[in-house]
Short mmCIF file of C-alpha atoms in Angstrom, two decimals:
data_model
loop_
_atom_site.label_atom_id
_atom_site.label_comp_id
_atom_site.label_asym_id
_atom_site.label_seq_id
_atom_site.Cartn_x
_atom_site.Cartn_y
_atom_site.Cartn_z
CA MET I 860 222.02 143.56 119.06
CA LYS I 861 218.62 144.16 117.50
CA ASP I 862 216.52 147.21 118.33
CA THR I 863 213.68 146.92 120.80
CA THR I 864 210.36 146.91 118.98
CA SER I 865 207.44 149.17 119.86
CA LYS I 866 205.52 146.13 121.10
CA GLU I 867 208.34 145.11 123.45
CA LYS I 868 208.60 148.65 124.78
CA MET I 869 204.89 148.73 125.51
CA LEU I 870 204.99 145.34 127.27
CA LYS I 871 207.95 146.46 129.36
CA LYS I 872 206.02 149.52 130.53
CA ILE I 873 203.02 147.35 131.40
CA ARG I 874 205.15 144.93 133.43
CA LYS I 875 206.74 147.81 135.29
CA ALA I 876 203.36 149.37 136.03
CA LEU I 877 202.00 146.06 137.34
CA LEU I 878 204.94 145.68 139.73
CA GLU I 879 204.45 149.14 141.22
CA LYS I 880 201.98 149.34 144.09
CA ARG I 881 199.69 152.34 143.90
CA ASP I 882 196.65 153.48 145.80
CA ASN I 883 193.27 153.17 144.05
CA PRO I 884 192.61 156.63 142.57
CA TYR I 885 188.83 156.01 142.77
CA PRO I 886 188.21 154.17 146.06
CA ASN I 887 184.50 155.04 146.23
CA LEU I 888 183.66 154.49 142.57
CA GLU I 889 181.17 151.66 143.15
CA ASP I 890 179.22 153.69 145.70
CA ALA I 891 179.18 156.89 143.65
CA PRO I 892 175.88 157.80 141.98
CA VAL I 893 175.73 157.07 138.26
CA TYR I 894 173.23 159.83 137.49
CA GLU I 895 172.74 163.42 138.56
CA PRO I 896 170.29 163.84 141.46
CA TYR I 897 166.64 164.24 140.39
CA ASP I 898 164.60 166.73 142.41
CA ASP I 899 161.19 166.47 140.72
CA TYR I 900 158.47 163.88 141.42
CA LEU I 901 159.39 160.33 140.41
CA GLU I 902 155.99 159.81 138.80
CA VAL I 903 156.75 162.70 136.43
CA MET I 904 160.06 161.16 135.37
CA PHE I 905 158.49 157.70 135.00
CA ALA I 906 155.61 159.02 132.87
CA GLU I 907 158.01 160.92 130.60
CA GLN I 908 160.35 157.98 130.15
CA LEU I 909 157.52 155.48 129.62
CA GLY I 910 156.14 157.70 126.87
CA LEU I 911 159.53 157.77 125.16
CA VAL I 912 159.47 153.96 124.82
CA ALA I 913 155.88 153.89 123.45
CA GLY I 914 154.23 152.95 126.75
CA LYS I 915 151.08 154.64 128.05
CA PHE I 916 150.67 156.14 131.51
CA VAL I 917 147.45 156.85 133.42
CA PHE I 918 147.51 158.42 136.88
CA CYS I 919 144.53 157.64 139.12
CA GLU I 920 143.78 159.38 142.40
CA ASP I 921 141.81 156.40 143.71
CA GLU I 922 140.34 153.01 142.82
CA ILE I 923 137.12 154.52 141.45
CA GLN I 924 139.04 156.62 138.96
CA PHE I 925 141.05 153.54 137.99
CA ILE I 926 137.89 151.53 137.26
CA GLU I 927 136.36 154.43 135.32
CA ASN I 928 139.48 154.72 133.14
CA LEU I 929 139.65 150.97 132.67
CA LEU I 930 135.97 150.81 131.63
CA SER I 931 136.45 153.61 129.11
CA LEU I 932 139.54 151.93 127.68
CA ALA I 933 137.89 148.51 127.40
CA ASP I 934 134.87 150.07 125.68
CA GLU I 935 137.06 152.07 123.29
CA LYS I 936 139.18 149.03 122.36
CA GLY I 937 136.29 146.56 122.32
CA TRP I 938 138.05 144.21 124.74
CA ARG I 939 136.08 141.18 125.92
CA LYS I 940 138.65 138.63 127.07
CA ILE I 941 140.42 140.35 129.97
CA TYR I 942 142.42 138.11 132.31
CA CYS I 943 143.40 138.76 135.91
CA TRP I 944 144.89 136.06 138.15
CA GLU I 945 146.13 137.97 141.22
CA PRO I 946 143.73 137.91 144.21
CA PRO I 947 144.21 141.59 145.26
CA LEU I 948 143.36 142.76 141.75
CA GLN I 949 140.51 140.27 141.44
CA GLU I 950 139.02 141.61 144.65
CA LEU I 951 139.27 145.19 143.36
CA LEU I 952 137.70 144.39 139.98
CA SER I 953 134.96 142.26 141.53
CA HIS I 954 134.07 145.00 144.01
CA PHE I 955 133.17 147.27 141.09
CA GLU I 956 131.68 144.39 139.06
CA PHE I 957 134.23 144.74 136.29
CA PRO I 958 134.13 141.54 134.14
CA PHE I 959 137.31 139.47 133.83
CA TYR I 960 138.54 135.90 133.47
CA SER I 961 139.98 134.50 136.68
CA THR I 962 140.98 131.10 135.21
CA GLU I 963 142.78 129.91 132.08
CA THR I 964 139.53 129.35 130.17
CA ASP I 965 140.07 130.27 126.49
CA PHE I 966 143.46 131.75 127.40
CA MET I 967 144.68 131.30 123.82
CA GLN I 968 142.16 134.00 122.85
CA ALA I 969 143.21 136.38 125.64
CA GLU I 970 143.20 140.03 124.62
CA VAL I 971 144.37 141.68 127.84
CA GLY I 972 146.42 140.64 130.85
CA ILE I 973 146.14 142.76 134.00
CA THR I 974 148.96 142.32 136.51
CA LEU I 975 150.65 143.94 139.46
CA CYS I 976 154.42 144.53 139.45
CA GLU I 977 157.38 144.64 141.83
CA SER I 978 158.58 148.19 141.09
CA LEU I 979 158.41 151.06 138.64
CA ILE I 980 161.86 152.34 137.64
CA ALA I 981 161.57 156.06 137.00
CA ARG I 982 164.97 156.58 135.38
CA ASN I 983 164.07 154.71 132.18
CA GLY I 984 160.33 154.11 132.45
CA SER I 985 160.81 150.40 133.11
CA ILE I 986 158.76 147.90 135.10
CA LEU I 987 160.23 145.19 137.29
CA LEU I 988 158.12 142.02 137.11
CA SER I 989 158.51 138.60 138.69
CA ASN I 990 156.68 135.30 138.93
CA GLY I 991 156.43 135.72 142.69
CA ASN I 992 152.68 136.22 142.49
CA ALA I 993 149.66 134.51 140.95
CA ALA I 994 150.12 136.17 137.54
CA GLY I 995 153.06 133.82 136.98
CA ARG I 996 155.20 134.01 133.86
CA ARG I 997 152.61 134.12 131.07
CA LEU I 998 150.02 136.77 131.83
CA SER I 999 152.39 139.68 131.22
CA ILE I 1000 153.75 138.14 128.02
CA TYR I 1001 151.10 136.29 126.01
CA PRO I 1002 148.09 138.68 125.63
CA PRO I 1003 148.67 141.45 123.05
CA HIS I 1004 147.76 144.13 125.60
CA HIS I 1005 149.40 144.30 129.04
CA ILE I 1006 147.97 146.49 131.80
CA VAL I 1007 150.09 147.06 134.90
CA VAL I 1008 148.50 148.32 138.10
CA ALA I 1009 151.04 149.96 140.40
CA PHE I 1010 151.14 152.25 143.42
CA THR I 1011 153.22 155.35 144.13
CA SER I 1012 155.02 153.47 146.94
CA GLN I 1013 156.52 151.19 144.26
CA LEU I 1014 158.25 154.03 142.41
CA VAL I 1015 162.04 153.94 142.68
CA PRO I 1016 164.71 156.07 140.96
CA ASP I 1017 166.94 153.36 139.47
CA LEU I 1018 167.27 149.63 138.83
CA LYS I 1019 169.53 149.12 141.85
CA ASP I 1020 166.75 150.54 144.06
CA ALA I 1021 164.22 148.18 142.48
CA LEU I 1022 166.47 145.20 143.17
CA LYS I 1023 166.92 146.31 146.79
CA GLN I 1024 163.13 146.53 147.12
CA LEU I 1025 162.78 143.05 145.63
CA LYS I 1026 165.35 141.59 148.03
CA ALA I 1027 163.68 143.26 151.01
CA ARG I 1028 160.32 141.80 150.02
CA TYR I 1029 161.41 138.21 149.34
CA SER I 1030 164.54 137.92 151.52
CA THR I 1031 166.20 134.61 150.62
CA SER I 1032 163.27 133.36 148.49
CA ILE I 1033 163.88 135.47 145.38
CA PRO I 1034 161.46 134.50 142.55
CA SER I 1035 162.88 132.27 139.83
CA MET I 1036 161.88 134.74 137.11
CA VAL I 1037 162.62 138.46 137.37
CA SER I 1038 162.39 140.65 134.29
CA VAL I 1039 162.65 144.31 133.40
CA VAL I 1040 160.09 145.50 130.85
CA THR I 1041 160.77 148.73 128.99
CA GLY I 1042 157.83 149.54 126.76
CA PRO I 1043 155.95 147.17 124.42
CA SER I 1044 157.75 144.27 122.76
CA ARG I 1045 159.61 145.45 119.66
CA THR I 1046 162.02 144.51 116.89
CA ALA I 1047 163.67 146.22 113.94
CA ASP I 1048 165.27 143.10 112.48
CA ILE I 1049 163.22 143.15 109.28
CA GLU I 1050 164.45 145.89 106.94
CA LYS I 1051 165.21 148.03 110.02
CA THR I 1052 161.51 148.83 110.37
CA LEU I 1053 160.33 149.12 113.98
CA VAL I 1054 157.53 146.66 114.75
CA LEU I 1055 155.72 146.63 118.10
CA GLY I 1056 154.39 143.37 119.51
CA ALA I 1057 157.05 141.19 117.89
CA HIS I 1058 157.73 138.84 120.81
CA GLY I 1059 155.14 139.92 123.38
CA PRO I 1060 152.48 142.57 124.05
CA LYS I 1061 152.17 145.29 121.43
CA GLU I 1062 150.68 147.69 123.96
CA LEU I 1063 151.77 148.47 127.52
CA ILE I 1064 149.62 150.62 129.80
CA VAL I 1065 150.55 151.54 133.37
CA PHE I 1066 147.85 152.68 135.79
CA LEU I 1067 149.47 154.39 138.78
CA LEU I 1068 147.38 154.74 141.93
CA GLU I 1069 148.08 156.69 145.08
CA GLY I 1070 149.20 154.47 147.92
#
C-alpha cells in the first residue's frame, strides 16, 4: 500500500472541513466599517486627499467669492473658451456676467469645462460624476481643464455613501454613465514617467461652496 501524499492529506482535510457545519465567525463583516471613524471636517479631509492626487481645491464662502476666484484664475491662465452646459451653473455665471459658451460652438477648441457633480468623496479626494445632467459625458473629459462646482451638502465620507446619495436622488432611473474621478488624468506607461492629461483633463480644480 503506497503512502498518502501531502496533496492527498491536504485534500482530505479540506473535504472534512467542508462537511463540518460551523457558525460564521464574522457574521457582521459586511456591515462593519472599513476605516477608522473620522472626527474632523469632511472638507478638510477632501482637500488634503485631493491635493495628494494633484487636484486643486478652492473653498468659497459664497457665490461672489466663487466668481472672484474664477475670474482671477481665468485671467491668470488666459482662458477664453470656457464651456458650461448645466442651467443652474449658467444662471449663476450669467448673473455675474461671466463669459462662457453655452452651446457646442467650437467645442474642439474648448479650454475649460465647468460642471456640477453628484458627490465629493472625502476619503480619497474623489468626485462622483454622472451623465444625469446637461453636462453629459463629454464636458468633464474633453477640455484640458476641468472645473467642478460642488456644495458642502454633497460631501460624503466614502464611496458607499456617494452611491447611496446617487440612488436616493435618481431612485430607479440611475444614469447610464457614473464615474469616479480621482485627480487629473494620468499615465506612467512610457518609461515609468508620470504624465498628467494623458487620457483626459490635465488639471482638475474643485470649487466648494457653502450650501
